[in-house]
PDB file of N, CA and C in Angstrom:
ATOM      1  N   UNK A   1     -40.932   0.018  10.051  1.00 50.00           N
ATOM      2  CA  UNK A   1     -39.987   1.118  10.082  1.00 50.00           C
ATOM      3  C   UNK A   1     -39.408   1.305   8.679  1.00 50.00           C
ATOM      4  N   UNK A   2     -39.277   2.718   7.881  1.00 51.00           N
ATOM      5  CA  UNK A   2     -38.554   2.828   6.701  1.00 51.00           C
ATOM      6  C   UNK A   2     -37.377   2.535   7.092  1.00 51.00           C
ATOM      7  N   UNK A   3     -36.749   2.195   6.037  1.00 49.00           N
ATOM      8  CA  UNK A   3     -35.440   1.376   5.364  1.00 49.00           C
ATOM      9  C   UNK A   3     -34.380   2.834   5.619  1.00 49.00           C
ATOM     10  N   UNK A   4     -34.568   3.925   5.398  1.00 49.00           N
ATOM     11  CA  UNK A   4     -33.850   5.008   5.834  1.00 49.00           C
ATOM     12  C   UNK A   4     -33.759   4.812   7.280  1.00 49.00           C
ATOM     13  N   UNK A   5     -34.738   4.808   8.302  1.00 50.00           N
ATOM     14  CA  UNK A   5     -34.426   5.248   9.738  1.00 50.00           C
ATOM     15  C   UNK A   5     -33.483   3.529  10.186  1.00 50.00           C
ATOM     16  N   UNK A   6     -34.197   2.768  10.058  1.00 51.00           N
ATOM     17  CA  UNK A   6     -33.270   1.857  10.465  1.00 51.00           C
ATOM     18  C   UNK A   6     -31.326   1.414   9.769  1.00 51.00           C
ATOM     19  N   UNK A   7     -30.879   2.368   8.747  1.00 49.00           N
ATOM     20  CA  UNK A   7     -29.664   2.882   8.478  1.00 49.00           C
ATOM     21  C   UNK A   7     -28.953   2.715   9.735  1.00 49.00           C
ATOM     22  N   UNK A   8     -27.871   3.040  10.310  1.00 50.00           N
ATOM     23  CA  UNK A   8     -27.323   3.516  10.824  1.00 50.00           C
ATOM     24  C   UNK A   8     -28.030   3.229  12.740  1.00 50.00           C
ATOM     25  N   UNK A   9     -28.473   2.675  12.444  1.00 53.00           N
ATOM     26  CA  UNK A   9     -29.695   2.663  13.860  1.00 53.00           C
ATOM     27  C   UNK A   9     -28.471   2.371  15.400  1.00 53.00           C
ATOM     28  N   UNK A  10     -27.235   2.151  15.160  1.00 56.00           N
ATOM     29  CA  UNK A  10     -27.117   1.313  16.611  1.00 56.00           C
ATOM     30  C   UNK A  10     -25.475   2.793  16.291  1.00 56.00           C
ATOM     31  N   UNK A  11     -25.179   3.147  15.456  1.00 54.00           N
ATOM     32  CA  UNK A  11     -24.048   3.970  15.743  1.00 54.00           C
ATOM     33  C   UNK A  11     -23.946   5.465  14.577  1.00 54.00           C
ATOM     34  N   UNK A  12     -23.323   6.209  15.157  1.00 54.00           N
ATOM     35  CA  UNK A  12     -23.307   7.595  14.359  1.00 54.00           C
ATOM     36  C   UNK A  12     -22.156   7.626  13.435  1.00 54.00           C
ATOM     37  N   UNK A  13     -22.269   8.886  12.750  1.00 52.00           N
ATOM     38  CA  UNK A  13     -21.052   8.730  11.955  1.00 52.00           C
ATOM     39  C   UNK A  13     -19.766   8.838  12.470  1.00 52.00           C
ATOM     40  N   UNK A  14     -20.163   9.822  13.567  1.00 55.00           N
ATOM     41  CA  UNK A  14     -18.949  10.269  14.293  1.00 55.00           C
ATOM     42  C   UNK A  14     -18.192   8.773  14.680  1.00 55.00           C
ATOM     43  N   UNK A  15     -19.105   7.780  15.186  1.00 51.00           N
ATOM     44  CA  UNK A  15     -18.315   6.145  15.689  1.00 51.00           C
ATOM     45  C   UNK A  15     -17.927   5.981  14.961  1.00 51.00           C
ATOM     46  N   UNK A  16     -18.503   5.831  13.732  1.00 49.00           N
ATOM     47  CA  UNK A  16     -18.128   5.065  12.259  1.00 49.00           C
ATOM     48  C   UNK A  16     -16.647   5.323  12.173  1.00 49.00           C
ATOM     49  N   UNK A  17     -16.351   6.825  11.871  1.00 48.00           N
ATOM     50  CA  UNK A  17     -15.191   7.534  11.496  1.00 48.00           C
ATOM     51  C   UNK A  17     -14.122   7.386  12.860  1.00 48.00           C
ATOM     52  N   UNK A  18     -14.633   7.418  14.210  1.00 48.00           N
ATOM     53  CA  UNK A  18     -13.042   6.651  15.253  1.00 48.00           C
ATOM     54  C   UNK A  18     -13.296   5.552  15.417  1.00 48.00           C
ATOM     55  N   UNK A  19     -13.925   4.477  14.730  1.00 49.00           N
ATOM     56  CA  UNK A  19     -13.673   2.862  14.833  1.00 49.00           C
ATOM     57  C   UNK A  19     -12.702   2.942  13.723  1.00 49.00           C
ATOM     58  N   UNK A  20     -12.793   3.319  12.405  1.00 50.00           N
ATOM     59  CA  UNK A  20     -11.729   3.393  11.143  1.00 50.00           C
ATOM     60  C   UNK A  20     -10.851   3.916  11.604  1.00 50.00           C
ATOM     61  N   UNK A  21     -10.877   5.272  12.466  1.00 54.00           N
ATOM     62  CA  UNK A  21      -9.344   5.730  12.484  1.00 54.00           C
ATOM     63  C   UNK A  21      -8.026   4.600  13.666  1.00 54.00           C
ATOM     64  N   UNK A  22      -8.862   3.713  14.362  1.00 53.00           N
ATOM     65  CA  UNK A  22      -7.764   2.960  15.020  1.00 53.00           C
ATOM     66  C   UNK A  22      -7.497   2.046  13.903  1.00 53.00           C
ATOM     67  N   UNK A  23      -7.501   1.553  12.831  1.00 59.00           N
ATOM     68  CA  UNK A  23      -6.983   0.647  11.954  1.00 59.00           C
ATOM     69  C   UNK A  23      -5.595   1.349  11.034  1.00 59.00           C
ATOM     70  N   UNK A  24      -5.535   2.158  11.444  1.00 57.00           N
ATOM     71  CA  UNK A  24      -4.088   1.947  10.998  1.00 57.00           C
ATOM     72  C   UNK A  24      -2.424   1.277  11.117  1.00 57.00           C
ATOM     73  N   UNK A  25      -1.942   0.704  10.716  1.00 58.00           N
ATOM     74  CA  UNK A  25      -1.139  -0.817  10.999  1.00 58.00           C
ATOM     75  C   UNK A  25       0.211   0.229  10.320  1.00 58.00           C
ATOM     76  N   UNK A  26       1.397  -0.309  11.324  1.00 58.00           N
ATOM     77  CA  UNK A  26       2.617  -0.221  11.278  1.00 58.00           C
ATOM     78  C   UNK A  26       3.043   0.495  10.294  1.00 58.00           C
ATOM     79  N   UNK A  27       3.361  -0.106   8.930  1.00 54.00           N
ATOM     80  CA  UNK A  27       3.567   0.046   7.668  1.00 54.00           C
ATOM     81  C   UNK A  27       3.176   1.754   7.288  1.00 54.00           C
ATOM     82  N   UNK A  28       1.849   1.580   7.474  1.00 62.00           N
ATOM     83  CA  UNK A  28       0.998   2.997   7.068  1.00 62.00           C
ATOM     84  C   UNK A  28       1.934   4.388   7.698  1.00 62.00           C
ATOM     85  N   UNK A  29       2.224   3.691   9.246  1.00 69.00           N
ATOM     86  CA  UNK A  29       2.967   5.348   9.575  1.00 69.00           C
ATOM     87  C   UNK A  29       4.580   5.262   9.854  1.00 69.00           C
ATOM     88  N   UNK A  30       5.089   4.228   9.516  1.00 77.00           N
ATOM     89  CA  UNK A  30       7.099   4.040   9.548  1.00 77.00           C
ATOM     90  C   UNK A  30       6.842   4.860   8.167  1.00 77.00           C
ATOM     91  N   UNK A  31       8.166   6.037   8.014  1.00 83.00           N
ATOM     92  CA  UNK A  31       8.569   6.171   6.291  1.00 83.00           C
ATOM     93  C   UNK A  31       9.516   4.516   5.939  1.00 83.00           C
ATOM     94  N   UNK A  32       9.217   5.036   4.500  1.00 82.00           N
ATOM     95  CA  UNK A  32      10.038   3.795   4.010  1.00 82.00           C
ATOM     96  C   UNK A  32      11.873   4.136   3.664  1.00 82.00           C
ATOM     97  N   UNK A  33      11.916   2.584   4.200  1.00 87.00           N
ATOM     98  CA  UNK A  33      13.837   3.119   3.981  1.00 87.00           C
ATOM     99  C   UNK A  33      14.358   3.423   2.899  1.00 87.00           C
ATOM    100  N   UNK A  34      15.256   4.157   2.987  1.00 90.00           N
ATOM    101  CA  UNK A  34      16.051   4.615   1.541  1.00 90.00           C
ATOM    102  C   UNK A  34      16.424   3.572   0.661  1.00 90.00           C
ATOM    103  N   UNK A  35      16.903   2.301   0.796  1.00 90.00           N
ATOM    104  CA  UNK A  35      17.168   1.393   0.060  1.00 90.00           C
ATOM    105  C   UNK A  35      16.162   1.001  -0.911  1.00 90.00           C
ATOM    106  N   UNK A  36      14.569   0.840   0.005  1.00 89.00           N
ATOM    107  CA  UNK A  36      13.957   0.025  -0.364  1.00 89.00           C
ATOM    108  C   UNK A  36      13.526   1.482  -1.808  1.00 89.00           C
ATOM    109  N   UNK A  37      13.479   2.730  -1.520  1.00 90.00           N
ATOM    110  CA  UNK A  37      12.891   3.614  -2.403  1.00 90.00           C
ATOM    111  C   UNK A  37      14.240   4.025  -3.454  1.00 90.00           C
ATOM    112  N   UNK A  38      15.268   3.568  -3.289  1.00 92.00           N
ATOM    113  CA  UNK A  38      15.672   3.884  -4.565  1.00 92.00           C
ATOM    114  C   UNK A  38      15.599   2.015  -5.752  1.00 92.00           C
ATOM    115  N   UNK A  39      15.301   1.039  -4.804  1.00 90.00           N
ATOM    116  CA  UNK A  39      15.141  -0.239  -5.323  1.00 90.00           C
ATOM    117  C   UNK A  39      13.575  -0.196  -6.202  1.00 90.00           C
ATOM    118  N   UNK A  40      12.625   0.823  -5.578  1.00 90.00           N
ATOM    119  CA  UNK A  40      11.598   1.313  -6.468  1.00 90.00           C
ATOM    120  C   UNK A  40      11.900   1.726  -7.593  1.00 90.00           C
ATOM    121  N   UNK A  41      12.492   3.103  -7.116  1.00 92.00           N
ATOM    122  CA  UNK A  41      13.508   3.600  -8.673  1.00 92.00           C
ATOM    123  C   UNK A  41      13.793   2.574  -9.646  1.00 92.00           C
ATOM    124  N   UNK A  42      14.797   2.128  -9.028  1.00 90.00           N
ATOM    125  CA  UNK A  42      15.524   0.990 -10.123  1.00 90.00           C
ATOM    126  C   UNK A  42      14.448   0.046 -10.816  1.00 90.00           C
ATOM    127  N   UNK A  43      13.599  -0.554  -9.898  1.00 90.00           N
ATOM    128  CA  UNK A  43      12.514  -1.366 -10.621  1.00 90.00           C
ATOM    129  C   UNK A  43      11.776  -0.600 -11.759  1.00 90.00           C
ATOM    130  N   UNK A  44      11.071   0.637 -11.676  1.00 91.00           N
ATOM    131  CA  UNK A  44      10.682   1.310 -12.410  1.00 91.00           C
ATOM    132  C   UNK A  44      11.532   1.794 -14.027  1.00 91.00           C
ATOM    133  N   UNK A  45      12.634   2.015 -13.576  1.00 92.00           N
ATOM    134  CA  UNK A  45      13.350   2.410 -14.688  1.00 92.00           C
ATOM    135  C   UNK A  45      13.702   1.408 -15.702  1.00 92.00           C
ATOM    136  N   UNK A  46      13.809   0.384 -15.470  1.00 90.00           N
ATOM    137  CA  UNK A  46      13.484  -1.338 -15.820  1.00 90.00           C
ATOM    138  C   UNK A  46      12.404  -1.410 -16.610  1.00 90.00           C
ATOM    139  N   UNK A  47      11.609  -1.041 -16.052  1.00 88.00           N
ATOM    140  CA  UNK A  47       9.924  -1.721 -16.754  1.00 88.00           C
ATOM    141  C   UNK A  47       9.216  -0.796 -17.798  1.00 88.00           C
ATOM    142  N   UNK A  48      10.376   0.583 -17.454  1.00 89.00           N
ATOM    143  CA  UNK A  48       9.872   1.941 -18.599  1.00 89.00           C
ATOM    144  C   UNK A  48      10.826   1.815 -19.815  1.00 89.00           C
ATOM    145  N   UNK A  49      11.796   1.491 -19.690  1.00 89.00           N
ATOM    146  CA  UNK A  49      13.172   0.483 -20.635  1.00 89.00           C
ATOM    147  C   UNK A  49      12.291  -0.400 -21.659  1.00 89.00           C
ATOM    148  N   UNK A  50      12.256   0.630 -23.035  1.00 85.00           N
ATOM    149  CA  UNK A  50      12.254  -0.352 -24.049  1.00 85.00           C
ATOM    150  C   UNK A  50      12.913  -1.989 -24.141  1.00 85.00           C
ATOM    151  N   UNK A  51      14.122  -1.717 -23.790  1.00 88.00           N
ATOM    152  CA  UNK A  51      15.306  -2.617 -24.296  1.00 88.00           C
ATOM    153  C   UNK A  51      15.213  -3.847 -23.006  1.00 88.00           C
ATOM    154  N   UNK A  52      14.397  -3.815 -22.077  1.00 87.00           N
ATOM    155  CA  UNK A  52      14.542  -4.445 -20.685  1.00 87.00           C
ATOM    156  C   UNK A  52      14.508  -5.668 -21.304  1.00 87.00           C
ATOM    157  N   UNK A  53      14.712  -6.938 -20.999  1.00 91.00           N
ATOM    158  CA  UNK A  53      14.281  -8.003 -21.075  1.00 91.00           C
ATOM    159  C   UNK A  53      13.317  -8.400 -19.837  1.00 91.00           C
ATOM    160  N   UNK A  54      12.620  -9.705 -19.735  1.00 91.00           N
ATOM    161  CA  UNK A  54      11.651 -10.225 -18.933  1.00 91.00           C
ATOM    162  C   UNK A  54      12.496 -10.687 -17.569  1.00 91.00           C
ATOM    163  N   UNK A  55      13.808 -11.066 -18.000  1.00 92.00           N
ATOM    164  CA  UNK A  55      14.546 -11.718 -17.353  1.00 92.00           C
ATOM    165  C   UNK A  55      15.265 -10.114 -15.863  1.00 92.00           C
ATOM    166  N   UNK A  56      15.593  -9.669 -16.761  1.00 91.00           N
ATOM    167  CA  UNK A  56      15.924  -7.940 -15.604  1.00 91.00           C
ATOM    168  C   UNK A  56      14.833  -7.458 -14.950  1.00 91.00           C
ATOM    169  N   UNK A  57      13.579  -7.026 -15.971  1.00 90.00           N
ATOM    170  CA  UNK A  57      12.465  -6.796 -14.750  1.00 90.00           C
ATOM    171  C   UNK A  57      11.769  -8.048 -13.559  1.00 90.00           C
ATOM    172  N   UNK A  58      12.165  -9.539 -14.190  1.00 91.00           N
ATOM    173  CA  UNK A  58      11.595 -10.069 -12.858  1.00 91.00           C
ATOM    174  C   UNK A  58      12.997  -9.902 -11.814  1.00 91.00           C
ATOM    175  N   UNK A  59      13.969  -9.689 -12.110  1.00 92.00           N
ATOM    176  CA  UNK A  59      15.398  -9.232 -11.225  1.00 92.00           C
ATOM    177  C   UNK A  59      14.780  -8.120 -10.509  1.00 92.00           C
ATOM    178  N   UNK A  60      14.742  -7.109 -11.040  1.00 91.00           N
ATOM    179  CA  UNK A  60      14.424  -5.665 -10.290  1.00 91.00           C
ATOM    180  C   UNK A  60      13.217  -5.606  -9.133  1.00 91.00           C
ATOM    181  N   UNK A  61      11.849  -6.680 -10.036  1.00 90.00           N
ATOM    182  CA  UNK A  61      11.102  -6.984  -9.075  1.00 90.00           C
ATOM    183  C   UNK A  61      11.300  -7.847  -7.426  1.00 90.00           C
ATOM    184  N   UNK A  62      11.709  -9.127  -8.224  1.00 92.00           N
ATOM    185  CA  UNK A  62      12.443  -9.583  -6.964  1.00 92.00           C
ATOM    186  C   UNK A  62      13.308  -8.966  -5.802  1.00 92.00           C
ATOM    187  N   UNK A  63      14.522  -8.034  -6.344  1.00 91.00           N
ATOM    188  CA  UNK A  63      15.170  -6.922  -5.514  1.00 91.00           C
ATOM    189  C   UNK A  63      14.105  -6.508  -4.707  1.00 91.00           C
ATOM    190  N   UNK A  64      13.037  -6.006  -4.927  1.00 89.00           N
ATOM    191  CA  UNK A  64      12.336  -4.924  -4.269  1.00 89.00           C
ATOM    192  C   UNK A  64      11.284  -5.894  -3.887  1.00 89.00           C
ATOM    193  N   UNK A  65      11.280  -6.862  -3.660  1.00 90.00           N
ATOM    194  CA  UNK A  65      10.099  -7.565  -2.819  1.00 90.00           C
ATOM    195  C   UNK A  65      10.871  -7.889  -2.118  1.00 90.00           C
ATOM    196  N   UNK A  66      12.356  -7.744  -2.009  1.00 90.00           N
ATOM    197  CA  UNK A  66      12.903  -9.137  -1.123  1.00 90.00           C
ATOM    198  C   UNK A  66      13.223  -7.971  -0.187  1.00 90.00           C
ATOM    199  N   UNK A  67      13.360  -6.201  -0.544  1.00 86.00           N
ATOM    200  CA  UNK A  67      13.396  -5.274   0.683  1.00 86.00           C
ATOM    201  C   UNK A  67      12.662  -4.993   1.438  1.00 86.00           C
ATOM    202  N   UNK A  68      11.467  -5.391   0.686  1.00 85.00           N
ATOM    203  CA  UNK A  68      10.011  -4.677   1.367  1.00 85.00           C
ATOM    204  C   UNK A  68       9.860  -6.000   2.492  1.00 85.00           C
ATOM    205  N   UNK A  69      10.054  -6.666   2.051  1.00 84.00           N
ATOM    206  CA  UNK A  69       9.613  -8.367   2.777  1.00 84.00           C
ATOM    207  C   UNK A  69      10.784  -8.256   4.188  1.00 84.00           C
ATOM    208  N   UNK A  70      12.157  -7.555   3.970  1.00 77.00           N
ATOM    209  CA  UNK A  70      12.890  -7.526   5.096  1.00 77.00           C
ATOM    210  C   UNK A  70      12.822  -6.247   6.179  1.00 77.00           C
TER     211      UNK A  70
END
């Protein structure tokens, strides 16, 4: 049998595409809370900061892992 026909041999695309669409997990469809997106902000504005030190952006980072994580 060519290497083309045996492709795809046991399912269509159409399966392909609603076996992927049930994998979407929690995260993907909650919006994110306001805290945690202005703690983005803040991290960002940190790390675009000439003047930041190493010591404030791992602060800002930490902030915003420790929202996302709660």
């Amino acid at each position: 049998m060519p290497k083309s026909q045996a492709k795809g041999k046991n399912c269509t695309q159409g399966e392909r595409v609603e076996e992927n669409s049930d994998s979407h997990t929690e995260s993907e469809t909650t919006p994110m809370p306001q805290d945690t997106i202005d703690l983005l902000g803040d991290f960002l504005t940190v790390v675009k900061a000439s003047h930041s030190s190493d010591e404030d952006k791992e602060a800002a980072l930490e902030a915003l892992v420790q929202s996302v994580e709660a």
